[in-house]
PDB file of C-alpha atoms and ligand atoms in Angstrom:
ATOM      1  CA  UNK A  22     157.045 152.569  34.324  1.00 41.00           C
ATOM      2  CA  UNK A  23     158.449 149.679  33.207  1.00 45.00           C
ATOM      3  CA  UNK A  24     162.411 150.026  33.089  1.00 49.00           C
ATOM      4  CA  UNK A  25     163.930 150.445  29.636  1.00 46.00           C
ATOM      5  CA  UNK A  26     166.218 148.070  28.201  1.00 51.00           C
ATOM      6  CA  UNK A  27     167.892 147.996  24.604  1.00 54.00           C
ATOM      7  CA  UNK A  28     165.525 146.712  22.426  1.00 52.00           C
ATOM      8  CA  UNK A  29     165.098 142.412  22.525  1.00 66.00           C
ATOM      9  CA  UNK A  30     166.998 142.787  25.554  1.00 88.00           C
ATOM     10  CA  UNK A  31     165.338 141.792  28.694  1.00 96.00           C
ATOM     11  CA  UNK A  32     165.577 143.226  31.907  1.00 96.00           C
ATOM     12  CA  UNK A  33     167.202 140.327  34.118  1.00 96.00           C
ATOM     13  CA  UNK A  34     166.379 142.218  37.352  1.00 96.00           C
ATOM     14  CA  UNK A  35     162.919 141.790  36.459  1.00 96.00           C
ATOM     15  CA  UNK A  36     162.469 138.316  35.210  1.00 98.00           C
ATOM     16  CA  UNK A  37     159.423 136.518  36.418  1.00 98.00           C
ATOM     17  CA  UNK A  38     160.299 134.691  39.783  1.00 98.00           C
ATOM     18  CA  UNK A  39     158.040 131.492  38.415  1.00 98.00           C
ATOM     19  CA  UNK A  40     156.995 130.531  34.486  1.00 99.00           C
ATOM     20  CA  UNK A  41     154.243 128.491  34.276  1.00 99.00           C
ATOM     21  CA  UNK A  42     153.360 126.433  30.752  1.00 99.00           C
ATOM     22  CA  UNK A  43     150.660 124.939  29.153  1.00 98.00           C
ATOM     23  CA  UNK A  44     151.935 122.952  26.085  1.00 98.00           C
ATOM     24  CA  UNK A  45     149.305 122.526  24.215  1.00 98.00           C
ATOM     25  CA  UNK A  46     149.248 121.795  20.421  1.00 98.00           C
ATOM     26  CA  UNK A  47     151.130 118.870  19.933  1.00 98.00           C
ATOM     27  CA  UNK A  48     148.150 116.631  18.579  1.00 97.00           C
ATOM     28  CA  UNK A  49     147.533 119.339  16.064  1.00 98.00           C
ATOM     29  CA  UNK A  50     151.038 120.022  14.957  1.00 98.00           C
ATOM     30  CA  UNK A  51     151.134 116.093  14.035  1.00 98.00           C
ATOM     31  CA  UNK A  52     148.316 116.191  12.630  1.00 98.00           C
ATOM     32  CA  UNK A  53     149.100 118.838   9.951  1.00 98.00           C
ATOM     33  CA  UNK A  54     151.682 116.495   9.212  1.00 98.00           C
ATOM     34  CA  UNK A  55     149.987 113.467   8.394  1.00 98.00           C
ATOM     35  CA  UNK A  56     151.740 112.203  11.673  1.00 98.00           C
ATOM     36  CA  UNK A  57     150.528 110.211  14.600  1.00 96.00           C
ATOM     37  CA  UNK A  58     149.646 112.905  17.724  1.00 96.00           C
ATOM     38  CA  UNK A  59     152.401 110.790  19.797  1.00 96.00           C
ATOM     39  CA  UNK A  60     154.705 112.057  17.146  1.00 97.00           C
ATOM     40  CA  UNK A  61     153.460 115.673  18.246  1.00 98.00           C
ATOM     41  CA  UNK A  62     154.295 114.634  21.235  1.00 98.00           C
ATOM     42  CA  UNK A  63     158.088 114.007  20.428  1.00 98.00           C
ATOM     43  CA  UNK A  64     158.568 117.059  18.691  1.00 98.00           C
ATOM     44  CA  UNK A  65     156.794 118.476  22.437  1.00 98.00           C
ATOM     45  CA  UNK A  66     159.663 116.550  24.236  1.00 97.00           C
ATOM     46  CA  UNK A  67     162.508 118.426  22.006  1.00 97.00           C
ATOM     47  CA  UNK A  68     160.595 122.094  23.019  1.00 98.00           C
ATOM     48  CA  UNK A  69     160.487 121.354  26.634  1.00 98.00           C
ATOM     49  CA  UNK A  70     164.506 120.877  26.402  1.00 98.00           C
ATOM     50  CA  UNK A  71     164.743 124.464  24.850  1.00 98.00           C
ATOM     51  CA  UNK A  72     162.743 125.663  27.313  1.00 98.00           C
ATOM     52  CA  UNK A  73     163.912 124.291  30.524  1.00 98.00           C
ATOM     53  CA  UNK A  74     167.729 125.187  28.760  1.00 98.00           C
ATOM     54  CA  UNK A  75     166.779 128.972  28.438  1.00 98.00           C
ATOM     55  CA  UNK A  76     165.102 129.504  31.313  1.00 98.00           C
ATOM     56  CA  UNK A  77     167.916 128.417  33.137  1.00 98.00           C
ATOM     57  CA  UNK A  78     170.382 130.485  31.253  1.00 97.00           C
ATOM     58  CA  UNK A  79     168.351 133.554  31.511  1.00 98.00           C
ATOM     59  CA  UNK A  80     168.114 132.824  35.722  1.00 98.00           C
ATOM     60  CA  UNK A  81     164.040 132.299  35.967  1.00 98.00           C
ATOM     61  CA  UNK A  82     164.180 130.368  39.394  1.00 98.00           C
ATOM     62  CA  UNK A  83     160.888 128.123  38.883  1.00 98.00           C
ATOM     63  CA  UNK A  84     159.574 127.071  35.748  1.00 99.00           C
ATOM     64  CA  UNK A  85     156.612 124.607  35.713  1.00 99.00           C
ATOM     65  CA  UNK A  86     155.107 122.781  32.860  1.00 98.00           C
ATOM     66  CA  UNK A  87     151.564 121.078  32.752  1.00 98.00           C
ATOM     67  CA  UNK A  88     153.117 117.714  31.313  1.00 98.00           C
ATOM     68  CA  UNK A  89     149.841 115.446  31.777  1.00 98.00           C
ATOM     69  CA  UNK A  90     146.493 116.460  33.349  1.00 98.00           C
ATOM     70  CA  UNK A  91     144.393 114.448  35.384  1.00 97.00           C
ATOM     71  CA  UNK A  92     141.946 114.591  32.044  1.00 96.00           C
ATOM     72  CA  UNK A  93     144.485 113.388  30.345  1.00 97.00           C
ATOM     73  CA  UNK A  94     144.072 109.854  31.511  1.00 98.00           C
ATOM     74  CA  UNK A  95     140.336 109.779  29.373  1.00 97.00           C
ATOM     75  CA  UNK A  96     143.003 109.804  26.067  1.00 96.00           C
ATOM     76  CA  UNK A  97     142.577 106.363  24.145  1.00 95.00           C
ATOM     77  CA  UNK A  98     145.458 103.982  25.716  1.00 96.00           C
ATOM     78  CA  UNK A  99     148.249 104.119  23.264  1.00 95.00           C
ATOM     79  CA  UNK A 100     148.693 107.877  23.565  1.00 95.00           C
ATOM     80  CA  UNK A 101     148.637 107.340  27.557  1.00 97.00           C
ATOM     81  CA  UNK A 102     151.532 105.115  27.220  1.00 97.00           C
ATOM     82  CA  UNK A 103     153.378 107.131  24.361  1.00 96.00           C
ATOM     83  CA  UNK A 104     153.426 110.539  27.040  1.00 97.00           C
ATOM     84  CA  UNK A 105     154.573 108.372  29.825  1.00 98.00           C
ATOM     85  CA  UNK A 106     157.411 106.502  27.810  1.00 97.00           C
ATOM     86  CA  UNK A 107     158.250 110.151  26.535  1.00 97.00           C
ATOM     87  CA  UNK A 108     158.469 111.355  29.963  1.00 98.00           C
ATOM     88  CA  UNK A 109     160.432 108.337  31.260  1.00 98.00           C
ATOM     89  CA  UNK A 110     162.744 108.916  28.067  1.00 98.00           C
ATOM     90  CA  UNK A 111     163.161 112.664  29.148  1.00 97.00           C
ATOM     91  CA  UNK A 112     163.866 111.766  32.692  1.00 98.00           C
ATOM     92  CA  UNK A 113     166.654 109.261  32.071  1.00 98.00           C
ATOM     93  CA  UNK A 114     168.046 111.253  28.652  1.00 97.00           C
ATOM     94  CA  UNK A 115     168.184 114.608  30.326  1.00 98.00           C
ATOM     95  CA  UNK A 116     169.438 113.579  34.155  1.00 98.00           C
ATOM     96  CA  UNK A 117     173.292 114.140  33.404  1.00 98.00           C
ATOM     97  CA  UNK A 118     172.279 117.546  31.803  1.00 98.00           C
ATOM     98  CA  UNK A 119     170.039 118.375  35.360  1.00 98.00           C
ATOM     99  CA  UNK A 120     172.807 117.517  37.660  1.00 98.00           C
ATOM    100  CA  UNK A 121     175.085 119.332  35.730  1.00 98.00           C
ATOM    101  CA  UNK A 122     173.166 122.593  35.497  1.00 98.00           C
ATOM    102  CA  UNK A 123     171.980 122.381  39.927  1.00 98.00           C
ATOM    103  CA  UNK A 124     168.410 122.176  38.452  1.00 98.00           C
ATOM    104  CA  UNK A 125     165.892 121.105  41.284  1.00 98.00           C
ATOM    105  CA  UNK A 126     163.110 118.289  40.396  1.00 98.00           C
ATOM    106  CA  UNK A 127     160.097 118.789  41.471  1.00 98.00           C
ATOM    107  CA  UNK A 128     156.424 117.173  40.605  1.00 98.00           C
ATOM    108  CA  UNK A 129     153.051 118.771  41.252  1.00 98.00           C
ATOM    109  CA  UNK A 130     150.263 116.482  40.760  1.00 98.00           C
ATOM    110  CA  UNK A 131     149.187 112.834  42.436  1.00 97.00           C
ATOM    111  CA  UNK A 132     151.043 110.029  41.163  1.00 97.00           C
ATOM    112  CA  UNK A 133     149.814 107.200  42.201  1.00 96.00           C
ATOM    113  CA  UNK A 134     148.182 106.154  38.575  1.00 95.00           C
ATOM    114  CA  UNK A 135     151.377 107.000  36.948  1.00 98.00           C
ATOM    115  CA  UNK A 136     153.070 103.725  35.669  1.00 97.00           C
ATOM    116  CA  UNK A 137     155.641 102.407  38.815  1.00 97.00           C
ATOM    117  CA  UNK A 138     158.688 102.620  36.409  1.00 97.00           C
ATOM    118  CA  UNK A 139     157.851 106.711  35.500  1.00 98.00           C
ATOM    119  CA  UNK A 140     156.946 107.385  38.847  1.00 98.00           C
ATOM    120  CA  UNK A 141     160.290 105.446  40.188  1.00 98.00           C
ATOM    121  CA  UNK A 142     162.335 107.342  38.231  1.00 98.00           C
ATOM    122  CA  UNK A 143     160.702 110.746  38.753  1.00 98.00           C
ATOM    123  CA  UNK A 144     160.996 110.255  42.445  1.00 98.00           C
ATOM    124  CA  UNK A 145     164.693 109.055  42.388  1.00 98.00           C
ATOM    125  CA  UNK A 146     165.676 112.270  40.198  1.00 98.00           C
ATOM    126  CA  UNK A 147     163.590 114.844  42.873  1.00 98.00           C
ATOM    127  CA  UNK A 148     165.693 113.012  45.742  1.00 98.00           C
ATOM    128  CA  UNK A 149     168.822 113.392  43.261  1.00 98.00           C
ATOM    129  CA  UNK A 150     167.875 116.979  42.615  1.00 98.00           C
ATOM    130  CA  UNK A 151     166.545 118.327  46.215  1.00 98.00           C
ATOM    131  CA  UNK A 152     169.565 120.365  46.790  1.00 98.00           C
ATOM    132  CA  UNK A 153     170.182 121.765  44.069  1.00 98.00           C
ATOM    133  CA  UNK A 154     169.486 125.951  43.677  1.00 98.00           C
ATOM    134  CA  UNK A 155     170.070 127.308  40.556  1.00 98.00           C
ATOM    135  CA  UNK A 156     166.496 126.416  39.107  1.00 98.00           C
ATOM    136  CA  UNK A 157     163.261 124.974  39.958  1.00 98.00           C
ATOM    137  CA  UNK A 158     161.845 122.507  37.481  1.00 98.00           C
ATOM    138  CA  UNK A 159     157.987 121.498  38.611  1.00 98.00           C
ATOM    139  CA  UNK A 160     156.979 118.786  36.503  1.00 98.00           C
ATOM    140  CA  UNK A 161     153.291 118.678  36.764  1.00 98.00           C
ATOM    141  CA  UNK A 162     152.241 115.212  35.775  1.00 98.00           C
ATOM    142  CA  UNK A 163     148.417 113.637  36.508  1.00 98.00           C
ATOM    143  CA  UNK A 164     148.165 117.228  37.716  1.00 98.00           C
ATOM    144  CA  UNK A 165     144.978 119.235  38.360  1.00 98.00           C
ATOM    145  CA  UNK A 166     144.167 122.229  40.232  1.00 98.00           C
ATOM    146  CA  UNK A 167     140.701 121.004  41.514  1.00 98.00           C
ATOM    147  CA  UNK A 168     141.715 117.775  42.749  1.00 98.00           C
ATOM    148  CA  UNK A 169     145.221 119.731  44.301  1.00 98.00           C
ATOM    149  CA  UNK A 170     142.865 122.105  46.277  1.00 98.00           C
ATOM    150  CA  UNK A 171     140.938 119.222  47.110  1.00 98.00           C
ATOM    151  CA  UNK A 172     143.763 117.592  48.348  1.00 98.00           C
ATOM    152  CA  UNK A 173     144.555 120.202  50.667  1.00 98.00           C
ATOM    153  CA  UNK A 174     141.288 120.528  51.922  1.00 98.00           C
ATOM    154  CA  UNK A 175     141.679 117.298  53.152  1.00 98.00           C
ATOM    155  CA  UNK A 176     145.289 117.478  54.792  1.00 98.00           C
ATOM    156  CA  UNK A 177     144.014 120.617  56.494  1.00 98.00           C
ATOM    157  CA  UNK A 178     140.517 118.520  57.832  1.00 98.00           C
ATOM    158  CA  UNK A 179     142.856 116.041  58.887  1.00 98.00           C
ATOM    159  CA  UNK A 180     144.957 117.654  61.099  1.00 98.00           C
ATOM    160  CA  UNK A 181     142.216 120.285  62.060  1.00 98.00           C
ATOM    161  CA  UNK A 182     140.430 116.955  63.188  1.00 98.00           C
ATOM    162  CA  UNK A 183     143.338 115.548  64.872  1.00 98.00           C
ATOM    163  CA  UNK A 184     143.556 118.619  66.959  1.00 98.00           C
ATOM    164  CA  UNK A 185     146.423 120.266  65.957  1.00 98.00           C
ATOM    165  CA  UNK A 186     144.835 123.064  63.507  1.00 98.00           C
ATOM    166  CA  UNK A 187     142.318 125.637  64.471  1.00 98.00           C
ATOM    167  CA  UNK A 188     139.573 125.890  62.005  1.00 97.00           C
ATOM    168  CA  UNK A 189     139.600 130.072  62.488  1.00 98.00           C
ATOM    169  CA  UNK A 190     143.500 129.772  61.977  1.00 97.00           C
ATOM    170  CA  UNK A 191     143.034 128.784  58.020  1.00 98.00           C
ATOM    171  CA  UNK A 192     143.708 131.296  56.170  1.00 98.00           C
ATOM    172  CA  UNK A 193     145.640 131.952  52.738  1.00 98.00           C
ATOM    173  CA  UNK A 194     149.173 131.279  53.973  1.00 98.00           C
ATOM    174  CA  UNK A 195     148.116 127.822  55.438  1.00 98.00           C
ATOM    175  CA  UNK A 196     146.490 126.797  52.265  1.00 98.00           C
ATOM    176  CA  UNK A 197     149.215 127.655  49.974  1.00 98.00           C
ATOM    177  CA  UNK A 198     151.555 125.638  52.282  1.00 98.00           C
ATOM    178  CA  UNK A 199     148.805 122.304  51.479  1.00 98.00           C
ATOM    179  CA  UNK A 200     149.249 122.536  47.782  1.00 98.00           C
ATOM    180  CA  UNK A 201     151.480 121.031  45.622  1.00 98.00           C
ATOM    181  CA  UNK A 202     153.819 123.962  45.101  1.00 98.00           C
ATOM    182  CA  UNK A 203     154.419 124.585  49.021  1.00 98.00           C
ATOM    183  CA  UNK A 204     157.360 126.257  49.005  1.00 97.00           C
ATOM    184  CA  UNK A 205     157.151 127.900  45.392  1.00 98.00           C
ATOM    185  CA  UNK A 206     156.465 130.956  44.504  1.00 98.00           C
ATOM    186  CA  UNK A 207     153.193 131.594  42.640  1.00 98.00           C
ATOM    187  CA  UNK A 208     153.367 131.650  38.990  1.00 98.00           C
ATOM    188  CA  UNK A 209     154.133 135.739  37.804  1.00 98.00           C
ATOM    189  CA  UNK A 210     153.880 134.359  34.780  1.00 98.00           C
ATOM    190  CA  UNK A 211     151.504 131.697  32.523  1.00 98.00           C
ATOM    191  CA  UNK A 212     152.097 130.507  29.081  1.00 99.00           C
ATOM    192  CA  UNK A 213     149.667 128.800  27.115  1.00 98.00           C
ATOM    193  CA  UNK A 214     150.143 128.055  23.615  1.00 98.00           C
ATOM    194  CA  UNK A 215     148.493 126.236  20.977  1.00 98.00           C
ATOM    195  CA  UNK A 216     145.986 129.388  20.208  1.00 98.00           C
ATOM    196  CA  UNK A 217     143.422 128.303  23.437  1.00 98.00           C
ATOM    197  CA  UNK A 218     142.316 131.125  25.699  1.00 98.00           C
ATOM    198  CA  UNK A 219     141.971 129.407  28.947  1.00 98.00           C
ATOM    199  CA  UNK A 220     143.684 127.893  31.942  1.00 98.00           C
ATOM    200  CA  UNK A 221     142.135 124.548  32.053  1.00 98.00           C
ATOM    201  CA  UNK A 222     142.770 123.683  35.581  1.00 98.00           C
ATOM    202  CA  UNK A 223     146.100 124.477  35.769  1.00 98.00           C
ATOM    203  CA  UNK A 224     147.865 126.515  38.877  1.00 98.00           C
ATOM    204  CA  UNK A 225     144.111 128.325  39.516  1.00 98.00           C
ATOM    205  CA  UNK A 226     144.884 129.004  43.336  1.00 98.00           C
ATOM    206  CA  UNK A 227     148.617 129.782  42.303  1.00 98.00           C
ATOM    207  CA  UNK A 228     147.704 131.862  39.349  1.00 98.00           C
ATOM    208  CA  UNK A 229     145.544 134.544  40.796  1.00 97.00           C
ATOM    209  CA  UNK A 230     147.784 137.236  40.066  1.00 97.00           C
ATOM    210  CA  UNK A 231     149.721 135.547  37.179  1.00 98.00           C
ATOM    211  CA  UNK A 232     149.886 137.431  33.827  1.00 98.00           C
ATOM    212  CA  UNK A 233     148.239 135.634  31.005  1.00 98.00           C
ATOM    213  CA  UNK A 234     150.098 135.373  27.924  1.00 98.00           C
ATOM    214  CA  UNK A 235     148.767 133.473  25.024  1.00 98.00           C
ATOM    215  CA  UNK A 236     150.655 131.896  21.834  1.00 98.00           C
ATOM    216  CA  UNK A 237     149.364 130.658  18.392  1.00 98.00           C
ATOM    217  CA  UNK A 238     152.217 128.594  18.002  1.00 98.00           C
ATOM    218  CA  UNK A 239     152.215 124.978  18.764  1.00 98.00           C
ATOM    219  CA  UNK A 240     154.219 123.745  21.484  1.00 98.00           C
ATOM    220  CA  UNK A 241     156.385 121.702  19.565  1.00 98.00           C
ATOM    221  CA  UNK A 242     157.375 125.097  17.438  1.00 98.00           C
ATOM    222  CA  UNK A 243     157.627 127.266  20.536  1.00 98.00           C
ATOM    223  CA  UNK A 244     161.317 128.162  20.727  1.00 98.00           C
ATOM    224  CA  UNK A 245     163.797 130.458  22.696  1.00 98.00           C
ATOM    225  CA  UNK A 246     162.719 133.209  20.805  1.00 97.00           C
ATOM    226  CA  UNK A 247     158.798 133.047  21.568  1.00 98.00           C
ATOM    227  CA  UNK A 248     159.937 132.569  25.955  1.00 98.00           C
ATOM    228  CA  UNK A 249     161.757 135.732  25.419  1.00 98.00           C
ATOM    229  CA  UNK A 250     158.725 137.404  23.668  1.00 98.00           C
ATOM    230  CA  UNK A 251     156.280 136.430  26.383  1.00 98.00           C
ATOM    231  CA  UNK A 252     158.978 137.789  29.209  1.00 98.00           C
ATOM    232  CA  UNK A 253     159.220 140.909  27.238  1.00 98.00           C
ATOM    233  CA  UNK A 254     155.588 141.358  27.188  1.00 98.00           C
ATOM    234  CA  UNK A 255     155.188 140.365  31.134  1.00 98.00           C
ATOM    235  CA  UNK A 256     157.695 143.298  31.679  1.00 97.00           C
ATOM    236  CA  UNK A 257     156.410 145.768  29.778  1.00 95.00           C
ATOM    237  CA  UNK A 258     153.109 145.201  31.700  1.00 94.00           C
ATOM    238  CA  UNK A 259     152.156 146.498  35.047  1.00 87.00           C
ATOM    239  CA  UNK A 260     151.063 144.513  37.807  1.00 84.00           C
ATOM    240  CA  UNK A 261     148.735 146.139  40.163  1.00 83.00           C
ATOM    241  CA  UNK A 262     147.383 143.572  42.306  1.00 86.00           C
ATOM    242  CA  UNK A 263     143.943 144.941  43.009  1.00 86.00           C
ATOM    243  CA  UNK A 264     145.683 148.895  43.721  1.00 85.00           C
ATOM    244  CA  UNK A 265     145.629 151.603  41.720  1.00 87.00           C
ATOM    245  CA  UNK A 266     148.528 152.620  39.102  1.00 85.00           C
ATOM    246  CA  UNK A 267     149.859 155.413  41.510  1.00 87.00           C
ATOM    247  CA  UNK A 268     150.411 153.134  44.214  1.00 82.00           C
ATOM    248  CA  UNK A 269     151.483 150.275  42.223  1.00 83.00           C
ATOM    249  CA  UNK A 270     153.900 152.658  41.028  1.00 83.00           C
ATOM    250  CA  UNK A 271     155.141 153.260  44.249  1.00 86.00           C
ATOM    251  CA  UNK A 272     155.379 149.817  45.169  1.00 81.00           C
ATOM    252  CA  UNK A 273     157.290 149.149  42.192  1.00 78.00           C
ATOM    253  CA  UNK A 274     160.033 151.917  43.172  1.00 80.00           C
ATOM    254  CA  UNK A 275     160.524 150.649  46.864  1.00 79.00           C
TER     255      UNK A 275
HETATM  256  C1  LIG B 308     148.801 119.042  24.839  1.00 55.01           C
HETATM  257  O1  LIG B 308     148.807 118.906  23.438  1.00 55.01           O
HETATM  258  C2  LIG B 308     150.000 118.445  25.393  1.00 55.01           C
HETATM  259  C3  LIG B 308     149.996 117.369  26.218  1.00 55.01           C
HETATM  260  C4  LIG B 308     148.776 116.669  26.636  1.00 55.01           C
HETATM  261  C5  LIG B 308     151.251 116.768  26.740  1.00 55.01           C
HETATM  262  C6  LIG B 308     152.472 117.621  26.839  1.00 55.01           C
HETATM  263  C7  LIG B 308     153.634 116.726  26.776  1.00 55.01           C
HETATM  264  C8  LIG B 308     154.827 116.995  26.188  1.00 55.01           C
HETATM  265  C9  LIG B 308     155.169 118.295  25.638  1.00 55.01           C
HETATM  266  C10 LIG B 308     155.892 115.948  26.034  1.00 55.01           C
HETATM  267  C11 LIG B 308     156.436 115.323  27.244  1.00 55.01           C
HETATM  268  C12 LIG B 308     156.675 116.240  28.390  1.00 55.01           C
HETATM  269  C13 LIG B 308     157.858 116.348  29.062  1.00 55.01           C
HETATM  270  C14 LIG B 308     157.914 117.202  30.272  1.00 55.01           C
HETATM  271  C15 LIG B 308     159.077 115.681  28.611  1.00 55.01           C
HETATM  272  P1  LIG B 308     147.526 118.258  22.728  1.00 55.01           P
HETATM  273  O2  LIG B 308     147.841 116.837  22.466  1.00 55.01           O
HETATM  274  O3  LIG B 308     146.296 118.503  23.544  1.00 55.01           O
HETATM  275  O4  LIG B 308     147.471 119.080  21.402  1.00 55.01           O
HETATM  276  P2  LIG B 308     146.177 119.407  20.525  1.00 55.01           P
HETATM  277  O5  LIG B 308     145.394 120.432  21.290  1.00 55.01           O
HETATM  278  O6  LIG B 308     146.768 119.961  19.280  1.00 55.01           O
HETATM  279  O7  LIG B 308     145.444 118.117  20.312  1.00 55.01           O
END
């Protein structure tokens, strides 16, 4: 069973060990207000602050957010360059705030279309931030899970060709370590708001035992208040992974 707390409390000994979010709704939340979708955008920007802020007051050790797909690039040009200004604005606004709070930067994704000044300054704040502890904050950015896996597959043909990997000797553990997240642990927990039921390429390796937790709201209105609802909802659930209650029950108590 899950343990009890007092009720809208959460259980801090049983907070997911990695958040991931999909923060979708933006366009749409401008939209409704006669806005520009960039402006959605914005309003995104001010979320992901809440976010990152409470996730590293209530002690979650990774939190990753899908910032910019690699689909993302087909957008028309000016909303391209409106998320990567926003995310350049985020990085230098918000670095004082990271160093002060120990948060590690971290970026999932392949960066070599982002724009040299964003991917400068993303790189300088993950070498700024690589020893800090107190939270993991994976920023993924020209990020998908296809072209990660892919990725690996080739890093592993590499050095299996060079000799120094056994083909027989792949196994789960060794492609985990070629991803992206080497080193994280895998998402317990996915967000996606916005109202969408899917996963759109995000963390699908990662996520295979991730609970799924959906949101109507829009990003830009997702708030302190809706992180703590999903977390309440992960831990009233029980996690099985692929055994059946009474042992999961058991595996739960040890
Ligand atoms: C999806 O909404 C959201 C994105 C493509 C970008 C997310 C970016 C931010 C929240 C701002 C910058 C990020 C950081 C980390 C500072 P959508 O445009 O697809 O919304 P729609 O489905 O309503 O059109």
């Amino acid at each position: 069973m899950a343990r009890r707390t007092r009720r809208g409390a959460l259980d801090r000994g049983r907070l997911p060990r990695h958040i991931g979010i999909i923060m979708d709704g933006n366009g749409r939340w401008a939209t409704a207000r006669g806005l520009e979708r960039s402006r959605g955008h914005r309003a995104g920007s001010r979320a992901v602050r809440a976010v990152v802020r409470a996730c590293r007051r209530l002690g979650v050790p990774v939190l990753t957010l899908f910032a910019f797909s690699t689909e993302n690039w087909g957008r028309p040009r000016r909303e391209v360059q409106a998320l990567m200004e926003l995310l350049s604005e985020f990085i230098a606004r918000e670095w004082q705030e990271i160093m002060r709070r120990e948060i590690r930067v971290v970026h999932l994704g392949d960066l070599r279309r982002v724009p040299g000044e964003v991917r400068r300054q993303l790189l300088s704040l993950e070498r700024a931030t690589r020893h800090h502890r107190r939270m993991t904050l994976a920023l993924a950015l020209s990020y998908g899970s296809r072209e990660e896996m892919a990725r690996a597959c080739r890093r592993l043909a590499a050095r299996a060709a060079a000799g120094r990997l056994r083909p027989a000797a792949i196994g789960i553990d060794e492609v985990s370590a070629a991803l992206d997240t080497r080193g994280l642990p895998d998402p317990d927990l996915i967000i996606r708001t916005g109202g969408e039921l899917r996963l759109s390429n995000f963390l699908l390796w990662q996520g295979a035992y991730a609970e799924l937790f959906f949101s109507k709201r829009l990003w830009p209105d997702f708030t302190e208040s809706d992180l703590r609802a999903a977390i309440a909802d992960f831990q009233s659930r029980r996690r099985r992974f692929g055994l059946t209650d009474e042992q999961a029950e058991e595996r739960e108590r040890a």
